[in-house]
PDB file as gemmi writes it, atoms N, CA and C in Angstrom:
CRYST1    1.000    1.000    1.000  90.00  90.00  90.00 P 1                      
ATOM      1  N   MET A   1      20.149  17.276  46.943  1.00  0.00           N  
ATOM      2  CA  MET A   1      20.280  16.490  45.732  1.00  0.00           C  
ATOM      3  C   MET A   1      20.043  15.024  46.073  1.00  0.00           C  
ATOM      4  N   ARG A   2      19.315  14.373  45.180  1.00  0.00           N  
ATOM      5  CA  ARG A   2      19.110  12.942  45.366  1.00  0.00           C  
ATOM      6  C   ARG A   2      20.024  12.170  44.414  1.00  0.00           C  
ATOM      7  N   TYR A   3      20.608  11.108  44.942  1.00  0.00           N  
ATOM      8  CA  TYR A   3      21.468  10.226  44.160  1.00  0.00           C  
ATOM      9  C   TYR A   3      21.013   8.787  44.346  1.00  0.00           C  
ATOM     10  N   MET A   4      21.086   8.024  43.250  1.00  0.00           N  
ATOM     11  CA  MET A   4      20.784   6.598  43.291  1.00  0.00           C  
ATOM     12  C   MET A   4      22.107   5.849  43.235  1.00  0.00           C  
ATOM     13  N   LEU A   5      22.328   4.978  44.207  1.00  0.00           N  
ATOM     14  CA  LEU A   5      23.476   4.079  44.203  1.00  0.00           C  
ATOM     15  C   LEU A   5      22.948   2.718  43.784  1.00  0.00           C  
ATOM     16  N   MET A   6      23.397   2.215  42.645  1.00  0.00           N  
ATOM     17  CA  MET A   6      22.948   0.910  42.150  1.00  0.00           C  
ATOM     18  C   MET A   6      24.136  -0.034  42.152  1.00  0.00           C  
ATOM     19  N   HIS A   7      23.973  -1.156  42.841  1.00  0.00           N  
ATOM     20  CA  HIS A   7      25.099  -2.080  42.834  1.00  0.00           C  
ATOM     21  C   HIS A   7      24.814  -3.242  41.896  1.00  0.00           C  
ATOM     22  N   LYS A   8      25.889  -3.632  41.193  1.00  0.00           N  
ATOM     23  CA  LYS A   8      25.818  -4.689  40.196  1.00  0.00           C  
ATOM     24  C   LYS A   8      26.691  -5.848  40.648  1.00  0.00           C  
ATOM     25  N   LEU A   9      26.155  -7.049  40.479  1.00  0.00           N  
ATOM     26  CA  LEU A   9      26.885  -8.260  40.848  1.00  0.00           C  
ATOM     27  C   LEU A   9      26.832  -9.263  39.712  1.00  0.00           C  
ATOM     28  N   ASP A  10      27.718 -10.221  39.761  1.00  0.00           N  
ATOM     29  CA  ASP A  10      27.741 -11.341  38.831  1.00  0.00           C  
ATOM     30  C   ASP A  10      27.033 -12.509  39.513  1.00  0.00           C  
ATOM     31  N   GLU A  11      25.917 -12.968  38.939  1.00  0.00           N  
ATOM     32  CA  GLU A  11      25.145 -14.054  39.553  1.00  0.00           C  
ATOM     33  C   GLU A  11      25.953 -15.345  39.698  1.00  0.00           C  
ATOM     34  N   ASN A  12      26.977 -15.491  38.872  1.00  0.00           N  
ATOM     35  CA  ASN A  12      27.779 -16.713  38.926  1.00  0.00           C  
ATOM     36  C   ASN A  12      28.855 -16.663  40.001  1.00  0.00           C  
ATOM     37  N   GLN A  13      29.017 -15.532  40.644  1.00  0.00           N  
ATOM     38  CA  GLN A  13      30.016 -15.367  41.698  1.00  0.00           C  
ATOM     39  C   GLN A  13      29.487 -15.985  42.997  1.00  0.00           C  
ATOM     40  N   PRO A  14      30.252 -16.861  43.612  1.00  0.00           N  
ATOM     41  CA  PRO A  14      29.791 -17.454  44.873  1.00  0.00           C  
ATOM     42  C   PRO A  14      29.432 -16.375  45.896  1.00  0.00           C  
ATOM     43  N   ARG A  15      28.351 -16.563  46.599  1.00  0.00           N  
ATOM     44  CA  ARG A  15      27.855 -15.685  47.672  1.00  0.00           C  
ATOM     45  C   ARG A  15      27.312 -14.348  47.196  1.00  0.00           C  
ATOM     46  N   ALA A  16      27.376 -14.054  45.903  1.00  0.00           N  
ATOM     47  CA  ALA A  16      26.915 -12.744  45.433  1.00  0.00           C  
ATOM     48  C   ALA A  16      25.451 -12.512  45.803  1.00  0.00           C  
ATOM     49  N   PHE A  17      24.612 -13.506  45.616  1.00  0.00           N  
ATOM     50  CA  PHE A  17      23.192 -13.378  45.926  1.00  0.00           C  
ATOM     51  C   PHE A  17      22.803 -14.258  47.110  1.00  0.00           C  
ATOM     52  N   ASP A  18      23.781 -14.654  47.885  1.00  0.00           N  
ATOM     53  CA  ASP A  18      23.558 -15.472  49.084  1.00  0.00           C  
ATOM     54  C   ASP A  18      24.409 -14.885  50.207  1.00  0.00           C  
ATOM     55  N   PRO A  19      24.007 -13.713  50.712  1.00  0.00           N  
ATOM     56  CA  PRO A  19      24.842 -13.017  51.689  1.00  0.00           C  
ATOM     57  C   PRO A  19      24.955 -13.767  53.017  1.00  0.00           C  
ATOM     58  N   SER A  20      26.120 -13.654  53.619  1.00  0.00           N  
ATOM     59  CA  SER A  20      26.353 -14.274  54.922  1.00  0.00           C  
ATOM     60  C   SER A  20      25.612 -13.496  55.997  1.00  0.00           C  
ATOM     61  N   PRO A  21      25.343 -14.125  57.149  1.00  0.00           N  
ATOM     62  CA  PRO A  21      24.718 -13.391  58.259  1.00  0.00           C  
ATOM     63  C   PRO A  21      25.549 -12.177  58.684  1.00  0.00           C  
ATOM     64  N   GLU A  22      26.863 -12.289  58.605  1.00  0.00           N  
ATOM     65  CA  GLU A  22      27.742 -11.172  58.959  1.00  0.00           C  
ATOM     66  C   GLU A  22      27.553 -10.003  57.987  1.00  0.00           C  
ATOM     67  N   PHE A  23      27.430 -10.329  56.698  1.00  0.00           N  
ATOM     68  CA  PHE A  23      27.214  -9.288  55.701  1.00  0.00           C  
ATOM     69  C   PHE A  23      25.872  -8.590  55.942  1.00  0.00           C  
ATOM     70  N   ILE A  24      24.845  -9.363  56.208  1.00  0.00           N  
ATOM     71  CA  ILE A  24      23.516  -8.797  56.466  1.00  0.00           C  
ATOM     72  C   ILE A  24      23.563  -7.876  57.683  1.00  0.00           C  
ATOM     73  N   GLU A  25      24.297  -8.278  58.707  1.00  0.00           N  
ATOM     74  CA  GLU A  25      24.437  -7.444  59.904  1.00  0.00           C  
ATOM     75  C   GLU A  25      25.162  -6.137  59.579  1.00  0.00           C  
ATOM     76  N   LYS A  26      26.250  -6.230  58.805  1.00  0.00           N  
ATOM     77  CA  LYS A  26      26.996  -5.023  58.418  1.00  0.00           C  
ATOM     78  C   LYS A  26      26.157  -4.111  57.522  1.00  0.00           C  
ATOM     79  N   MET A  27      25.379  -4.702  56.616  1.00  0.00           N  
ATOM     80  CA  MET A  27      24.514  -3.907  55.745  1.00  0.00           C  
ATOM     81  C   MET A  27      23.450  -3.190  56.587  1.00  0.00           C  
ATOM     82  N   GLY A  28      22.903  -3.889  57.562  1.00  0.00           N  
ATOM     83  CA  GLY A  28      21.927  -3.269  58.454  1.00  0.00           C  
ATOM     84  C   GLY A  28      22.519  -2.091  59.213  1.00  0.00           C  
ATOM     85  N   ALA A  29      23.757  -2.245  59.671  1.00  0.00           N  
ATOM     86  CA  ALA A  29      24.436  -1.158  60.388  1.00  0.00           C  
ATOM     87  C   ALA A  29      24.695   0.027  59.456  1.00  0.00           C  
ATOM     88  N   PHE A  30      25.080  -0.262  58.210  1.00  0.00           N  
ATOM     89  CA  PHE A  30      25.313   0.790  57.215  1.00  0.00           C  
ATOM     90  C   PHE A  30      24.029   1.579  56.969  1.00  0.00           C  
ATOM     91  N   ILE A  31      22.917   0.864  56.774  1.00  0.00           N  
ATOM     92  CA  ILE A  31      21.627   1.525  56.527  1.00  0.00           C  
ATOM     93  C   ILE A  31      21.206   2.340  57.738  1.00  0.00           C  
ATOM     94  N   GLU A  32      21.391   1.783  58.925  1.00  0.00           N  
ATOM     95  CA  GLU A  32      21.039   2.506  60.147  1.00  0.00           C  
ATOM     96  C   GLU A  32      21.867   3.794  60.272  1.00  0.00           C  
ATOM     97  N   GLU A  33      23.137   3.712  59.967  1.00  0.00           N  
ATOM     98  CA  GLU A  33      23.997   4.892  60.031  1.00  0.00           C  
ATOM     99  C   GLU A  33      23.545   5.956  59.016  1.00  0.00           C  
ATOM    100  N   ALA A  34      23.205   5.508  57.794  1.00  0.00           N  
ATOM    101  CA  ALA A  34      22.747   6.443  56.760  1.00  0.00           C  
ATOM    102  C   ALA A  34      21.400   7.063  57.147  1.00  0.00           C  
ATOM    103  N   GLN A  35      20.547   6.291  57.810  1.00  0.00           N  
ATOM    104  CA  GLN A  35      19.264   6.827  58.282  1.00  0.00           C  
ATOM    105  C   GLN A  35      19.487   7.882  59.365  1.00  0.00           C  
ATOM    106  N   LYS A  36      20.373   7.570  60.309  1.00  0.00           N  
ATOM    107  CA  LYS A  36      20.671   8.525  61.382  1.00  0.00           C  
ATOM    108  C   LYS A  36      21.290   9.804  60.838  1.00  0.00           C  
ATOM    109  N   ALA A  37      22.063   9.691  59.756  1.00  0.00           N  
ATOM    110  CA  ALA A  37      22.672  10.855  59.123  1.00  0.00           C  
ATOM    111  C   ALA A  37      21.652  11.650  58.307  1.00  0.00           C  
ATOM    112  N   GLY A  38      20.457  11.062  58.128  1.00  0.00           N  
ATOM    113  CA  GLY A  38      19.395  11.742  57.400  1.00  0.00           C  
ATOM    114  C   GLY A  38      19.533  11.699  55.894  1.00  0.00           C  
ATOM    115  N   VAL A  39      20.346  10.772  55.350  1.00  0.00           N  
ATOM    116  CA  VAL A  39      20.561  10.730  53.911  1.00  0.00           C  
ATOM    117  C   VAL A  39      19.879   9.549  53.217  1.00  0.00           C  
ATOM    118  N   PHE A  40      19.484   8.533  53.963  1.00  0.00           N  
ATOM    119  CA  PHE A  40      18.910   7.321  53.380  1.00  0.00           C  
ATOM    120  C   PHE A  40      17.412   7.504  53.173  1.00  0.00           C  
ATOM    121  N   LEU A  41      16.963   7.465  51.907  1.00  0.00           N  
ATOM    122  CA  LEU A  41      15.545   7.615  51.590  1.00  0.00           C  
ATOM    123  C   LEU A  41      14.871   6.267  51.359  1.00  0.00           C  
ATOM    124  N   ALA A  42      15.560   5.368  50.665  1.00  0.00           N  
ATOM    125  CA  ALA A  42      15.006   4.045  50.362  1.00  0.00           C  
ATOM    126  C   ALA A  42      16.126   3.153  49.857  1.00  0.00           C  
ATOM    127  N   GLY A  43      15.923   1.870  49.966  1.00  0.00           N  
ATOM    128  CA  GLY A  43      16.907   0.927  49.446  1.00  0.00           C  
ATOM    129  C   GLY A  43      16.397  -0.492  49.559  1.00  0.00           C  
ATOM    130  N   GLU A  44      16.774  -1.316  48.612  1.00  0.00           N  
ATOM    131  CA  GLU A  44      16.376  -2.719  48.598  1.00  0.00           C  
ATOM    132  C   GLU A  44      17.402  -3.533  47.826  1.00  0.00           C  
ATOM    133  N   GLY A  45      17.485  -4.802  48.161  1.00  0.00           N  
ATOM    134  CA  GLY A  45      18.251  -5.749  47.373  1.00  0.00           C  
ATOM    135  C   GLY A  45      17.300  -6.473  46.443  1.00  0.00           C  
ATOM    136  N   LEU A  46      17.819  -7.015  45.356  1.00  0.00           N  
ATOM    137  CA  LEU A  46      16.997  -7.718  44.382  1.00  0.00           C  
ATOM    138  C   LEU A  46      17.382  -9.185  44.329  1.00  0.00           C  
ATOM    139  N   GLU A  47      16.423 -10.028  43.974  1.00  0.00           N  
ATOM    140  CA  GLU A  47      16.657 -11.462  43.828  1.00  0.00           C  
ATOM    141  C   GLU A  47      17.458 -11.748  42.562  1.00  0.00           C  
ATOM    142  N   LYS A  48      17.973 -12.970  42.445  1.00  0.00           N  
ATOM    143  CA  LYS A  48      18.634 -13.419  41.224  1.00  0.00           C  
ATOM    144  C   LYS A  48      17.652 -13.315  40.061  1.00  0.00           C  
ATOM    145  N   SER A  49      18.185 -13.223  38.861  1.00  0.00           N  
ATOM    146  CA  SER A  49      17.311 -13.114  37.692  1.00  0.00           C  
ATOM    147  C   SER A  49      16.537 -14.408  37.427  1.00  0.00           C  
ATOM    148  N   SER A  50      16.909 -15.498  38.080  1.00  0.00           N  
ATOM    149  CA  SER A  50      16.178 -16.756  37.918  1.00  0.00           C  
ATOM    150  C   SER A  50      14.877 -16.774  38.719  1.00  0.00           C  
ATOM    151  N   LYS A  51      14.681 -15.793  39.586  1.00  0.00           N  
ATOM    152  CA  LYS A  51      13.483 -15.746  40.430  1.00  0.00           C  
ATOM    153  C   LYS A  51      12.509 -14.688  39.923  1.00  0.00           C  
ATOM    154  N   GLU A  52      11.516 -15.136  39.190  1.00  0.00           N  
ATOM    155  CA  GLU A  52      10.407 -14.290  38.742  1.00  0.00           C  
ATOM    156  C   GLU A  52      10.855 -12.963  38.145  1.00  0.00           C  
ATOM    157  N   SER A  53      11.729 -13.028  37.160  1.00  0.00           N  
ATOM    158  CA  SER A  53      12.206 -11.806  36.519  1.00  0.00           C  
ATOM    159  C   SER A  53      11.887 -11.829  35.035  1.00  0.00           C  
ATOM    160  N   GLY A  54      11.939 -10.669  34.449  1.00  0.00           N  
ATOM    161  CA  GLY A  54      11.730 -10.533  33.017  1.00  0.00           C  
ATOM    162  C   GLY A  54      12.403  -9.272  32.535  1.00  0.00           C  
ATOM    163  N   ARG A  55      12.503  -9.160  31.241  1.00  0.00           N  
ATOM    164  CA  ARG A  55      13.118  -7.975  30.639  1.00  0.00           C  
ATOM    165  C   ARG A  55      12.295  -7.609  29.409  1.00  0.00           C  
ATOM    166  N   ILE A  56      11.988  -6.332  29.272  1.00  0.00           N  
ATOM    167  CA  ILE A  56      11.251  -5.832  28.115  1.00  0.00           C  
ATOM    168  C   ILE A  56      12.175  -4.864  27.393  1.00  0.00           C  
ATOM    169  N   THR A  57      12.444  -5.155  26.131  1.00  0.00           N  
ATOM    170  CA  THR A  57      13.369  -4.353  25.335  1.00  0.00           C  
ATOM    171  C   THR A  57      12.636  -3.789  24.119  1.00  0.00           C  
ATOM    172  N   ALA A  58      12.863  -2.527  23.827  1.00  0.00           N  
ATOM    173  CA  ALA A  58      12.324  -1.911  22.619  1.00  0.00           C  
ATOM    174  C   ALA A  58      13.492  -1.472  21.761  1.00  0.00           C  
ATOM    175  N   GLU A  59      13.539  -1.965  20.539  1.00  0.00           N  
ATOM    176  CA  GLU A  59      14.606  -1.606  19.612  1.00  0.00           C  
ATOM    177  C   GLU A  59      13.997  -1.370  18.234  1.00  0.00           C  
ATOM    178  N   LYS A  60      14.155  -0.148  17.738  1.00  0.00           N  
ATOM    179  CA  LYS A  60      13.607   0.249  16.432  1.00  0.00           C  
ATOM    180  C   LYS A  60      12.112  -0.044  16.356  1.00  0.00           C  
ATOM    181  N   GLY A  61      11.407   0.227  17.449  1.00  0.00           N  
ATOM    182  CA  GLY A  61       9.963   0.060  17.475  1.00  0.00           C  
ATOM    183  C   GLY A  61       9.484  -1.353  17.743  1.00  0.00           C  
ATOM    184  N   LYS A  62      10.388  -2.318  17.821  1.00  0.00           N  
ATOM    185  CA  LYS A  62      10.014  -3.711  18.078  1.00  0.00           C  
ATOM    186  C   LYS A  62      10.221  -4.012  19.564  1.00  0.00           C  
ATOM    187  N   VAL A  63       9.204  -4.570  20.180  1.00  0.00           N  
ATOM    188  CA  VAL A  63       9.266  -4.901  21.602  1.00  0.00           C  
ATOM    189  C   VAL A  63       9.535  -6.392  21.761  1.00  0.00           C  
ATOM    190  N   THR A  64      10.520  -6.711  22.606  1.00  0.00           N  
ATOM    191  CA  THR A  64      10.866  -8.096  22.900  1.00  0.00           C  
ATOM    192  C   THR A  64      10.752  -8.320  24.397  1.00  0.00           C  
ATOM    193  N   VAL A  65      10.093  -9.404  24.772  1.00  0.00           N  
ATOM    194  CA  VAL A  65       9.935  -9.767  26.174  1.00  0.00           C  
ATOM    195  C   VAL A  65      10.731 -11.043  26.424  1.00  0.00           C  
ATOM    196  N   THR A  66      11.595 -11.002  27.453  1.00  0.00           N  
ATOM    197  CA  THR A  66      12.444 -12.139  27.794  1.00  0.00           C  
ATOM    198  C   THR A  66      12.249 -12.473  29.266  1.00  0.00           C  
ATOM    199  N   ASP A  67      12.061 -13.758  29.552  1.00  0.00           N  
ATOM    200  CA  ASP A  67      11.994 -14.209  30.941  1.00  0.00           C  
ATOM    201  C   ASP A  67      13.394 -14.501  31.438  1.00  0.00           C  
ATOM    202  N   GLY A  68      13.613 -14.311  32.757  1.00  0.00           N  
ATOM    203  CA  GLY A  68      14.880 -14.665  33.368  1.00  0.00           C  
ATOM    204  C   GLY A  68      14.987 -16.174  33.469  1.00  0.00           C  
ATOM    205  N   PRO A  69      16.133 -16.716  33.783  1.00  0.00           N  
ATOM    206  CA  PRO A  69      17.358 -15.989  34.098  1.00  0.00           C  
ATOM    207  C   PRO A  69      18.011 -15.424  32.842  1.00  0.00           C  
ATOM    208  N   PHE A  70      18.817 -14.396  33.058  1.00  0.00           N  
ATOM    209  CA  PHE A  70      19.493 -13.731  31.955  1.00  0.00           C  
ATOM    210  C   PHE A  70      20.879 -14.322  31.787  1.00  0.00           C  
ATOM    211  N   THR A  71      21.278 -14.518  30.541  1.00  0.00           N  
ATOM    212  CA  THR A  71      22.574 -15.141  30.282  1.00  0.00           C  
ATOM    213  C   THR A  71      23.733 -14.223  30.618  1.00  0.00           C  
ATOM    214  N   GLU A  72      23.603 -12.926  30.378  1.00  0.00           N  
ATOM    215  CA  GLU A  72      24.655 -11.970  30.724  1.00  0.00           C  
ATOM    216  C   GLU A  72      24.413 -11.479  32.146  1.00  0.00           C  
ATOM    217  N   THR A  73      25.156 -12.029  33.085  1.00  0.00           N  
ATOM    218  CA  THR A  73      24.890 -11.693  34.486  1.00  0.00           C  
ATOM    219  C   THR A  73      26.039 -10.962  35.151  1.00  0.00           C  
ATOM    220  N   LYS A  74      27.057 -10.608  34.417  1.00  0.00           N  
ATOM    221  CA  LYS A  74      28.218  -9.970  35.035  1.00  0.00           C  
ATOM    222  C   LYS A  74      27.910  -8.564  35.553  1.00  0.00           C  
ATOM    223  N   GLU A  75      26.902  -7.912  34.994  1.00  0.00           N  
ATOM    224  CA  GLU A  75      26.559  -6.564  35.429  1.00  0.00           C  
ATOM    225  C   GLU A  75      25.075  -6.483  35.750  1.00  0.00           C  
ATOM    226  N   LEU A  76      24.580  -7.421  36.513  1.00  0.00           N  
ATOM    227  CA  LEU A  76      23.174  -7.459  36.863  1.00  0.00           C  
ATOM    228  C   LEU A  76      22.909  -6.556  38.061  1.00  0.00           C  
ATOM    229  N   ILE A  77      21.951  -5.630  37.922  1.00  0.00           N  
ATOM    230  CA  ILE A  77      21.616  -4.766  39.049  1.00  0.00           C  
ATOM    231  C   ILE A  77      21.075  -5.651  40.166  1.00  0.00           C  
ATOM    232  N   ALA A  78      21.697  -5.550  41.330  1.00  0.00           N  
ATOM    233  CA  ALA A  78      21.364  -6.414  42.457  1.00  0.00           C  
ATOM    234  C   ALA A  78      20.689  -5.655  43.592  1.00  0.00           C  
ATOM    235  N   GLY A  79      20.636  -4.341  43.486  1.00  0.00           N  
ATOM    236  CA  GLY A  79      19.985  -3.554  44.521  1.00  0.00           C  
ATOM    237  C   GLY A  79      20.281  -2.082  44.342  1.00  0.00           C  
ATOM    238  N   PHE A  80      19.649  -1.284  45.205  1.00  0.00           N  
ATOM    239  CA  PHE A  80      19.810   0.160  45.089  1.00  0.00           C  
ATOM    240  C   PHE A  80      19.648   0.822  46.448  1.00  0.00           C  
ATOM    241  N   ALA A  81      20.150   2.036  46.524  1.00  0.00           N  
ATOM    242  CA  ALA A  81      19.898   2.914  47.667  1.00  0.00           C  
ATOM    243  C   ALA A  81      19.653   4.303  47.095  1.00  0.00           C  
ATOM    244  N   LEU A  82      18.595   4.935  47.548  1.00  0.00           N  
ATOM    245  CA  LEU A  82      18.289   6.301  47.158  1.00  0.00           C  
ATOM    246  C   LEU A  82      18.663   7.197  48.326  1.00  0.00           C  
ATOM    247  N   MET A  83      19.525   8.174  48.058  1.00  0.00           N  
ATOM    248  CA  MET A  83      20.051   9.015  49.131  1.00  0.00           C  
ATOM    249  C   MET A  83      19.883  10.495  48.813  1.00  0.00           C  
ATOM    250  N   GLU A  84      19.624  11.268  49.833  1.00  0.00           N  
ATOM    251  CA  GLU A  84      19.529  12.734  49.736  1.00  0.00           C  
ATOM    252  C   GLU A  84      20.789  13.289  50.389  1.00  0.00           C  
ATOM    253  N   VAL A  85      21.661  13.865  49.554  1.00  0.00           N  
ATOM    254  CA  VAL A  85      22.954  14.342  50.040  1.00  0.00           C  
ATOM    255  C   VAL A  85      23.203  15.778  49.558  1.00  0.00           C  
ATOM    256  N   ARG A  86      24.272  16.378  50.051  1.00  0.00           N  
ATOM    257  CA  ARG A  86      24.612  17.761  49.677  1.00  0.00           C  
ATOM    258  C   ARG A  86      25.119  17.868  48.238  1.00  0.00           C  
ATOM    259  N   ASP A  87      25.931  16.868  47.825  1.00  0.00           N  
ATOM    260  CA  ASP A  87      26.566  16.965  46.517  1.00  0.00           C  
ATOM    261  C   ASP A  87      27.095  15.598  46.087  1.00  0.00           C  
ATOM    262  N   LYS A  88      27.692  15.562  44.897  1.00  0.00           N  
ATOM    263  CA  LYS A  88      28.219  14.318  44.346  1.00  0.00           C  
ATOM    264  C   LYS A  88      29.315  13.739  45.242  1.00  0.00           C  
ATOM    265  N   ASP A  89      30.164  14.591  45.800  1.00  0.00           N  
ATOM    266  CA  ASP A  89      31.241  14.095  46.662  1.00  0.00           C  
ATOM    267  C   ASP A  89      30.693  13.288  47.838  1.00  0.00           C  
ATOM    268  N   GLU A  90      29.629  13.787  48.453  1.00  0.00           N  
ATOM    269  CA  GLU A  90      29.039  13.048  49.573  1.00  0.00           C  
ATOM    270  C   GLU A  90      28.415  11.741  49.092  1.00  0.00           C  
ATOM    271  N   ALA A  91      27.775  11.764  47.930  1.00  0.00           N  
ATOM    272  CA  ALA A  91      27.203  10.540  47.366  1.00  0.00           C  
ATOM    273  C   ALA A  91      28.301   9.510  47.095  1.00  0.00           C  
ATOM    274  N   MET A  92      29.414   9.967  46.550  1.00  0.00           N  
ATOM    275  CA  MET A  92      30.527   9.062  46.260  1.00  0.00           C  
ATOM    276  C   MET A  92      31.116   8.490  47.542  1.00  0.00           C  
ATOM    277  N   GLU A  93      31.181   9.281  48.591  1.00  0.00           N  
ATOM    278  CA  GLU A  93      31.704   8.782  49.866  1.00  0.00           C  
ATOM    279  C   GLU A  93      30.809   7.671  50.422  1.00  0.00           C  
ATOM    280  N   TRP A  94      29.502   7.865  50.385  1.00  0.00           N  
ATOM    281  CA  TRP A  94      28.595   6.797  50.830  1.00  0.00           C  
ATOM    282  C   TRP A  94      28.753   5.572  49.921  1.00  0.00           C  
ATOM    283  N   GLY A  95      28.953   5.800  48.618  1.00  0.00           N  
ATOM    284  CA  GLY A  95      29.168   4.692  47.685  1.00  0.00           C  
ATOM    285  C   GLY A  95      30.430   3.903  48.005  1.00  0.00           C  
ATOM    286  N   ARG A  96      31.501   4.605  48.360  1.00  0.00           N  
ATOM    287  CA  ARG A  96      32.759   3.920  48.728  1.00  0.00           C  
ATOM    288  C   ARG A  96      32.558   3.057  49.975  1.00  0.00           C  
ATOM    289  N   ARG A  97      31.854   3.608  50.932  1.00  0.00           N  
ATOM    290  CA  ARG A  97      31.611   2.867  52.169  1.00  0.00           C  
ATOM    291  C   ARG A  97      30.741   1.636  51.894  1.00  0.00           C  
ATOM    292  N   PHE A  98      29.796   1.786  50.979  1.00  0.00           N  
ATOM    293  CA  PHE A  98      28.934   0.682  50.583  1.00  0.00           C  
ATOM    294  C   PHE A  98      29.758  -0.423  49.922  1.00  0.00           C  
ATOM    295  N   VAL A  99      30.651  -0.040  49.008  1.00  0.00           N  
ATOM    296  CA  VAL A  99      31.522  -1.004  48.323  1.00  0.00           C  
ATOM    297  C   VAL A  99      32.369  -1.781  49.331  1.00  0.00           C  
ATOM    298  N   ASN A 100      32.842  -1.095  50.368  1.00  0.00           N  
ATOM    299  CA  ASN A 100      33.675  -1.764  51.373  1.00  0.00           C  
ATOM    300  C   ASN A 100      32.966  -2.931  52.053  1.00  0.00           C  
ATOM    301  N   LEU A 101      31.637  -2.861  52.180  1.00  0.00           N  
ATOM    302  CA  LEU A 101      30.894  -3.978  52.767  1.00  0.00           C  
ATOM    303  C   LEU A 101      31.079  -5.245  51.936  1.00  0.00           C  
ATOM    304  N   PHE A 102      31.064  -5.086  50.623  1.00  0.00           N  
ATOM    305  CA  PHE A 102      31.224  -6.230  49.731  1.00  0.00           C  
ATOM    306  C   PHE A 102      32.668  -6.739  49.744  1.00  0.00           C  
ATOM    307  N   ILE A 103      33.619  -5.791  49.752  1.00  0.00           N  
ATOM    308  CA  ILE A 103      35.030  -6.175  49.784  1.00  0.00           C  
ATOM    309  C   ILE A 103      35.311  -7.024  51.019  1.00  0.00           C  
ATOM    310  N   GLU A 104      34.795  -6.582  52.167  1.00  0.00           N  
ATOM    311  CA  GLU A 104      34.998  -7.325  53.416  1.00  0.00           C  
ATOM    312  C   GLU A 104      34.386  -8.715  53.359  1.00  0.00           C  
ATOM    313  N   ASP A 105      33.352  -8.903  52.527  1.00  0.00           N  
ATOM    314  CA  ASP A 105      32.688 -10.198  52.401  1.00  0.00           C  
ATOM    315  C   ASP A 105      33.271 -11.024  51.249  1.00  0.00           C  
ATOM    316  N   GLY A 106      34.277 -10.477  50.550  1.00  0.00           N  
ATOM    317  CA  GLY A 106      34.931 -11.216  49.471  1.00  0.00           C  
ATOM    318  C   GLY A 106      34.115 -11.283  48.189  1.00  0.00           C  
ATOM    319  N   VAL A 107      33.217 -10.330  47.976  1.00  0.00           N  
ATOM    320  CA  VAL A 107      32.370 -10.316  46.782  1.00  0.00           C  
ATOM    321  C   VAL A 107      32.752  -9.121  45.909  1.00  0.00           C  
ATOM    322  N   ASP A 108      32.968  -9.369  44.628  1.00  0.00           N  
ATOM    323  CA  ASP A 108      33.242  -8.290  43.685  1.00  0.00           C  
ATOM    324  C   ASP A 108      31.944  -7.549  43.400  1.00  0.00           C  
ATOM    325  N   VAL A 109      32.028  -6.245  43.306  1.00  0.00           N  
ATOM    326  CA  VAL A 109      30.839  -5.425  43.103  1.00  0.00           C  
ATOM    327  C   VAL A 109      31.199  -4.201  42.281  1.00  0.00           C  
ATOM    328  N   GLU A 110      30.224  -3.660  41.585  1.00  0.00           N  
ATOM    329  CA  GLU A 110      30.363  -2.390  40.884  1.00  0.00           C  
ATOM    330  C   GLU A 110      29.183  -1.536  41.326  1.00  0.00           C  
ATOM    331  N   VAL A 111      29.441  -0.297  41.714  1.00  0.00           N  
ATOM    332  CA  VAL A 111      28.376   0.601  42.154  1.00  0.00           C  
ATOM    333  C   VAL A 111      28.350   1.832  41.248  1.00  0.00           C  
ATOM    334  N   ASP A 112      27.200   2.050  40.622  1.00  0.00           N  
ATOM    335  CA  ASP A 112      26.984   3.274  39.858  1.00  0.00           C  
ATOM    336  C   ASP A 112      26.369   4.300  40.798  1.00  0.00           C  
ATOM    337  N   VAL A 113      26.897   5.512  40.776  1.00  0.00           N  
ATOM    338  CA  VAL A 113      26.363   6.619  41.568  1.00  0.00           C  
ATOM    339  C   VAL A 113      25.821   7.621  40.558  1.00  0.00           C  
ATOM    340  N   ARG A 114      24.490   7.789  40.534  1.00  0.00           N  
ATOM    341  CA  ARG A 114      23.867   8.633  39.531  1.00  0.00           C  
ATOM    342  C   ARG A 114      22.919   9.625  40.180  1.00  0.00           C  
ATOM    343  N   ARG A 115      23.034  10.873  39.752  1.00  0.00           N  
ATOM    344  CA  ARG A 115      22.121  11.902  40.259  1.00  0.00           C  
ATOM    345  C   ARG A 115      20.738  11.675  39.667  1.00  0.00           C  
ATOM    346  N   VAL A 116      19.722  11.845  40.489  1.00  0.00           N  
ATOM    347  CA  VAL A 116      18.344  11.698  40.058  1.00  0.00           C  
ATOM    348  C   VAL A 116      17.933  12.966  39.314  1.00  0.00           C  
ATOM    349  N   PHE A 117      17.373  12.787  38.132  1.00  0.00           N  
ATOM    350  CA  PHE A 117      16.891  13.930  37.355  1.00  0.00           C  
ATOM    351  C   PHE A 117      15.653  14.491  38.022  1.00  0.00           C  
ATOM    352  N   GLU A 118      15.635  15.801  38.188  1.00  0.00           N  
ATOM    353  CA  GLU A 118      14.491  16.446  38.821  1.00  0.00           C  
ATOM    354  C   GLU A 118      13.944  17.505  37.893  1.00  0.00           C  
ATOM    355  N   PHE A 119      12.648  17.434  37.643  1.00  0.00           N  
ATOM    356  CA  PHE A 119      12.000  18.447  36.806  1.00  0.00           C  
ATOM    357  C   PHE A 119      11.983  19.768  37.546  1.00  0.00           C  
ATOM    358  N   PRO A 120      12.119  20.878  36.802  1.00  0.00           N  
ATOM    359  CA  PRO A 120      12.049  22.191  37.448  1.00  0.00           C  
ATOM    360  C   PRO A 120      10.667  22.380  38.092  1.00  0.00           C  
ATOM    361  N   ALA A 121      10.644  23.050  39.221  1.00  0.00           N  
ATOM    362  CA  ALA A 121       9.371  23.247  39.945  1.00  0.00           C  
ATOM    363  C   ALA A 121       8.510  24.275  39.261  1.00  0.00           C  
TER     364      ALA A 121                                                      
END                                                                             
């Protein structure tokens, strides 16, 4: 089963999008451990919404295009990890460990753990 872990940060929170060297080192170790365990498929962090971002919204057939930065930044997707795991419990365990990296760095974070929809073969 594939699961997407998406972490959300508040752009107004100090250090949220300016990670310390220690945090980067711990994140690298986390990714290396997940790779060695054979569960890490892909992952990236995202820039602040003030850096070359946009949003396209469709509502009742009307399309609206908005350039960043976005005013509502409390739940801005800041990155993702795509993992291949046995089940939801294993995905949640990796998610908890991921959250701990932020806690140790003093940054508030929210991580959504969502199963990837797969079309029948």
